[in-house]
Amino acid sequence: DIQMTQSPSSLSASVGDRVTITCRASQDIRSHLAWFQQRPGKAPKSLIYAASRLQSGVPSQFSGGGSGTNFTLTINNLQPEDFATYFCQQHNAYPYTFGGGTKVDIK
Amino acid sequence: QVHLQESGPGLVKPSGTLSLTCAVSGGSISGNWWSWVRQTPGKGLEWIGEVYRSGSTNYNPAFQSRVTMTLDTSKYEISLKLTSVTAADTAVYYCARTYYYDASGYKNLDSWGQGTLVIVSS
């Protein structure tokens, strides 16, 4: 299975900050990577697919980048509703696998 | 916007069979792959597998021997069966649509149900 490693596992930030989360794949997954946001008690919500394409309806403050094995999710101008846990997921090869998550909380 | 709703017993006995259903509304059930994903505090998010209208499936090898997924186009439902469950199968189970964007092969779990908690306990 392809292992997905996220860093950091948690971070503290303030409203208005810019944060960057990293996801590393154990092998080349080209651009077959998605990012999800999960608020407490809720289902994951799709943010980014194909490494950098914004899911319909997702604000442009979210952006994704990278290819191969190294990927980033950047959140600009952090808003109160953005404090949540973020996951990456690869769909280049079966079985699809997820990163362990990055929790973004309020400083 | 497609809407998904999971349902099923919240408590299953060890060695029993976990059976869940996912109702699909607001979109076509045909022409899409449908996934099941579970979440536990210990292992995080785990993709269990996916099913297509033709009956085609792709299963995670970790569940291969115990899992069956089916799709009922007349009822607009997707089902999951997981046999020989243990406490390790206690989790929140989600159904999700695997959406294919174009011929490039890019896909995404773009719509998710709210999830349902299943506890395995005697």
Tab-separated table of C-alpha atoms in Angstrom:
chain	number	residue	atom	x	y	z
A	1	ASP	CA	0.000	0.000	0.000
A	2	ILE	CA	1.065	3.592	-0.597
A	3	GLN	CA	1.756	5.326	2.715
A	4	MET	CA	0.694	8.941	3.070
A	5	THR	CA	2.503	10.998	5.695
A	6	GLN	CA	1.233	14.396	6.744
A	7	SER	CA	3.091	17.047	8.658
A	8	PRO	CA	2.679	18.599	11.039
A	9	SER	CA	0.137	16.469	12.894
A	10	SER	CA	-1.188	19.634	14.499
A	11	LEU	CA	-0.588	23.354	14.402
A	12	SER	CA	-1.878	26.455	16.095
A	13	ALA	CA	-2.677	29.567	14.119
A	14	SER	CA	-4.592	32.819	14.338
A	15	VAL	CA	-7.415	34.218	12.244
A	16	GLY	CA	-5.903	35.846	9.171
A	17	ASP	CA	-2.812	33.630	9.144
A	18	ARG	CA	-1.542	31.622	6.213
A	19	VAL	CA	-0.864	27.966	6.933
A	20	THR	CA	0.728	25.224	4.873
A	21	ILE	CA	0.272	21.496	5.403
A	22	THR	CA	2.527	18.926	3.780
A	23	CYS	CA	1.670	15.454	2.532
A	24	ARG	CA	4.280	12.968	1.370
A	25	ALA	CA	3.589	9.746	-0.531
A	26	SER	CA	5.767	6.666	-0.159
A	27	GLN	CA	5.909	6.358	-3.952
A	28	ASP	CA	5.142	8.437	-7.020
A	29	ILE	CA	1.420	9.163	-7.252
A	30	ARG	CA	1.723	11.745	-10.062
A	31	SER	CA	-1.028	14.276	-9.295
A	32	HIS	CA	-3.620	11.821	-8.006
A	33	LEU	CA	-4.053	13.486	-4.653
A	34	ALA	CA	-7.030	14.988	-2.875
A	35	TRP	CA	-7.420	17.115	0.242
A	36	PHE	CA	-10.327	17.027	2.667
A	37	GLN	CA	-11.472	19.144	5.588
A	38	GLN	CA	-13.226	17.563	8.545
A	39	ARG	CA	-14.910	19.493	11.308
A	40	PRO	CA	-15.673	17.730	14.626
A	41	GLY	CA	-18.562	15.294	14.327
A	42	LYS	CA	-18.909	15.873	10.600
A	43	ALA	CA	-18.011	13.959	7.471
A	44	PRO	CA	-14.925	14.879	5.478
A	45	LYS	CA	-15.512	17.558	2.872
A	46	SER	CA	-13.697	17.631	-0.448
A	47	LEU	CA	-11.474	20.686	-0.984
A	48	ILE	CA	-8.943	19.846	-3.683
A	49	TYR	CA	-8.584	17.068	-6.249
A	50	ALA	CA	-5.878	16.285	-8.812
A	51	ALA	CA	-3.424	17.913	-6.392
A	52	SER	CA	-4.333	21.486	-7.309
A	53	ARG	CA	-7.868	21.673	-8.670
A	54	LEU	CA	-10.378	23.388	-6.430
A	55	GLN	CA	-13.566	21.440	-5.771
A	56	SER	CA	-16.672	23.328	-6.878
A	57	GLY	CA	-17.916	25.694	-4.185
A	58	VAL	CA	-14.682	25.742	-2.188
A	59	PRO	CA	-13.322	29.252	-1.551
A	60	SER	CA	-10.168	30.290	-3.357
A	61	GLN	CA	-8.313	30.817	-0.051
A	62	PHE	CA	-7.547	27.105	-0.327
A	63	SER	CA	-4.895	25.987	-2.759
A	64	GLY	CA	-3.005	22.795	-3.435
A	65	GLY	CA	0.288	22.053	-5.097
A	66	GLY	CA	2.886	19.434	-5.797
A	67	SER	CA	3.244	16.249	-7.784
A	68	GLY	CA	5.067	12.953	-7.536
A	69	THR	CA	5.611	12.394	-3.830
A	70	ASN	CA	5.420	15.845	-2.241
A	71	PHE	CA	2.269	17.905	-1.909
A	72	THR	CA	1.041	20.944	-0.031
A	73	LEU	CA	-2.250	22.431	1.052
A	74	THR	CA	-2.168	26.157	1.742
A	75	ILE	CA	-4.910	28.080	3.484
A	76	ASN	CA	-4.682	31.848	3.120
A	77	ASN	CA	-6.384	34.310	5.445
A	78	LEU	CA	-7.485	31.666	7.952
A	79	GLN	CA	-11.095	32.092	9.017
A	80	PRO	CA	-12.811	30.807	12.200
A	81	GLU	CA	-14.602	28.098	10.214
A	82	ASP	CA	-11.271	26.806	8.886
A	83	PHE	CA	-10.189	25.460	12.258
A	84	ALA	CA	-10.580	21.771	11.549
A	85	THR	CA	-8.623	18.645	10.654
A	86	TYR	CA	-7.250	18.217	7.137
A	87	PHE	CA	-6.501	14.944	5.372
A	88	CYS	CA	-4.765	14.050	2.147
A	89	GLN	CA	-5.671	10.980	0.136
A	90	GLN	CA	-4.081	9.287	-2.857
A	91	HIS	CA	-6.079	7.672	-5.639
A	92	ASN	CA	-3.245	6.707	-7.948
A	93	ALA	CA	-3.321	3.058	-6.918
A	94	TYR	CA	-5.553	0.679	-5.017
A	95	PRO	CA	-6.150	0.642	-2.164
A	96	TYR	CA	-6.768	4.357	-1.808
A	97	THR	CA	-4.998	5.562	1.320
A	98	PHE	CA	-5.250	8.605	3.559
A	99	GLY	CA	-2.803	10.644	5.534
A	100	GLY	CA	-3.055	10.718	9.311
A	101	GLY	CA	-4.478	14.222	9.397
A	102	THR	CA	-3.386	17.688	10.472
A	103	LYS	CA	-5.408	19.429	13.142
A	104	VAL	CA	-5.492	23.207	12.836
A	105	ASP	CA	-6.559	24.902	16.032
A	106	ILE	CA	-6.743	28.418	17.366
A	107	LYS	CA	-3.623	29.895	18.887
B	1	GLN	CA	-25.783	17.994	-5.319
B	2	VAL	CA	-26.004	14.312	-4.537
B	3	HIS	CA	-27.082	13.439	-0.992
B	4	LEU	CA	-26.019	10.267	0.787
B	5	GLN	CA	-27.484	8.791	3.959
B	6	GLU	CA	-26.113	5.743	5.747
B	7	SER	CA	-28.272	3.510	7.914
B	8	GLY	CA	-28.022	0.242	9.770
B	9	PRO	CA	-27.599	-1.299	13.219
B	10	GLY	CA	-25.422	0.688	15.550
B	11	LEU	CA	-24.430	-2.391	17.536
B	12	VAL	CA	-23.133	-5.682	16.160
B	13	LYS	CA	-21.963	-8.708	18.130
B	14	PRO	CA	-18.431	-10.022	17.713
B	15	SER	CA	-18.146	-12.635	14.950
B	16	GLY	CA	-21.362	-11.297	13.455
B	17	THR	CA	-21.984	-9.448	10.199
B	18	LEU	CA	-22.048	-5.693	9.869
B	19	SER	CA	-24.669	-4.608	7.324
B	20	LEU	CA	-25.122	-1.006	6.233
B	21	THR	CA	-27.115	0.719	3.531
B	22	CYS	CA	-26.489	4.039	1.863
B	23	ALA	CA	-29.418	5.826	0.243
B	24	VAL	CA	-28.586	8.033	-2.729
B	25	SER	CA	-30.693	11.029	-3.721
B	26	GLY	CA	-30.303	14.130	-5.855
B	27	GLY	CA	-28.210	12.450	-8.492
B	28	SER	CA	-27.720	9.378	-10.616
B	29	ILE	CA	-26.631	6.172	-8.958
B	30	SER	CA	-25.702	4.711	-12.308
B	31	GLY	CA	-22.521	5.804	-14.003
B	32	ASN	CA	-20.661	6.364	-10.759
B	33	TRP	CA	-18.477	4.340	-8.472
B	34	TRP	CA	-19.500	4.356	-4.812
B	35	SER	CA	-17.073	3.925	-1.962
B	36	TRP	CA	-17.211	2.959	1.679
B	37	VAL	CA	-14.729	4.538	4.078
B	38	ARG	CA	-14.434	4.065	7.806
B	39	GLN	CA	-12.827	6.153	10.520
B	40	THR	CA	-11.410	5.123	13.858
B	41	PRO	CA	-9.376	7.109	16.389
B	42	GLY	CA	-6.567	4.591	16.088
B	43	LYS	CA	-6.271	3.971	12.336
B	44	GLY	CA	-7.810	7.158	10.998
B	45	LEU	CA	-9.554	7.005	7.639
B	46	GLU	CA	-9.552	3.650	5.833
B	47	TRP	CA	-10.927	3.097	2.354
B	48	ILE	CA	-12.812	-0.210	2.375
B	49	GLY	CA	-13.691	-0.484	-1.292
B	50	GLU	CA	-15.942	0.672	-4.112
B	51	VAL	CA	-18.750	-0.696	-6.253
B	52	TYR	CA	-20.125	0.133	-9.700
B	53	ARG	CA	-23.583	-0.439	-11.169
B	54	SER	CA	-22.353	-3.394	-13.218
B	55	GLY	CA	-21.476	-5.153	-10.002
B	56	SER	CA	-17.801	-4.479	-10.477
B	57	THR	CA	-15.923	-3.940	-7.252
B	58	ASN	CA	-12.506	-2.930	-6.025
B	59	TYR	CA	-11.792	-3.928	-2.447
B	60	ASN	CA	-9.014	-3.020	-0.067
B	61	PRO	CA	-7.010	-6.239	0.401
B	62	ALA	CA	-7.206	-5.652	4.149
B	63	PHE	CA	-10.939	-6.389	3.922
B	64	GLN	CA	-11.054	-8.575	0.798
B	65	SER	CA	-11.975	-11.828	2.520
B	66	ARG	CA	-14.747	-10.293	4.621
B	67	VAL	CA	-16.402	-7.582	2.533
B	68	THR	CA	-19.218	-7.504	0.006
B	69	MET	CA	-20.539	-4.353	-1.641
B	70	THR	CA	-23.595	-4.216	-3.845
B	71	LEU	CA	-25.613	-1.563	-5.605
B	72	ASP	CA	-29.384	-1.609	-6.156
B	73	THR	CA	-30.264	0.838	-8.917
B	74	SER	CA	-34.012	0.348	-8.433
B	75	LYS	CA	-33.824	1.329	-4.769
B	76	TYR	CA	-31.017	3.858	-5.255
B	77	GLU	CA	-29.087	2.130	-2.491
B	78	ILE	CA	-25.566	0.926	-1.921
B	79	SER	CA	-24.898	-1.771	0.640
B	80	LEU	CA	-21.932	-2.918	2.664
B	81	LYS	CA	-21.547	-6.246	4.406
B	82	LEU	CA	-18.555	-7.027	6.582
B	83	THR	CA	-18.395	-10.477	8.125
B	84	SER	CA	-16.600	-11.904	11.162
B	85	VAL	CA	-16.401	-8.536	12.866
B	86	THR	CA	-14.320	-7.850	15.944
B	87	ALA	CA	-13.935	-4.861	18.230
B	88	ALA	CA	-11.378	-3.528	15.761
B	89	ASP	CA	-14.228	-2.938	13.305
B	90	THR	CA	-15.840	-0.417	15.648
B	91	ALA	CA	-15.830	2.768	13.617
B	92	VAL	CA	-17.820	5.489	11.914
B	93	TYR	CA	-18.707	4.203	8.453
B	94	TYR	CA	-19.186	6.583	5.534
B	95	CYS	CA	-20.418	6.069	2.001
B	96	ALA	CA	-19.059	8.433	-0.637
B	97	ARG	CA	-19.247	8.985	-4.354
B	98	THR	CA	-16.090	8.366	-6.327
B	99	TYR	CA	-16.408	10.968	-9.058
B	100	TYR	CA	-14.354	10.665	-12.257
B	101	TYR	CA	-13.617	14.074	-13.711
B	102	ASP	CA	-12.314	13.304	-17.142
B	103	ALA	CA	-10.381	10.873	-19.290
B	104	SER	CA	-7.222	11.698	-17.373
B	105	GLY	CA	-8.378	9.376	-14.656
B	106	TYR	CA	-8.566	11.993	-11.954
B	107	LYS	CA	-11.145	11.042	-9.387
B	108	ASN	CA	-12.275	12.212	-6.014
B	109	LEU	CA	-14.546	11.277	-3.134
B	110	ASP	CA	-16.571	14.390	-3.783
B	111	SER	CA	-19.763	13.699	-1.820
B	112	TRP	CA	-20.033	11.985	1.547
B	113	GLY	CA	-22.812	10.790	3.788
B	114	GLN	CA	-22.946	11.997	7.377
B	115	GLY	CA	-21.586	8.687	8.637
B	116	THR	CA	-22.939	6.093	11.016
B	117	LEU	CA	-21.279	4.747	14.139
B	118	VAL	CA	-21.098	0.983	14.433
B	119	ILE	CA	-19.953	-0.539	17.708
B	120	VAL	CA	-18.902	-4.169	17.855
B	121	SER	CA	-19.617	-5.484	21.326
B	122	SER	CA	-21.377	-8.333	23.061
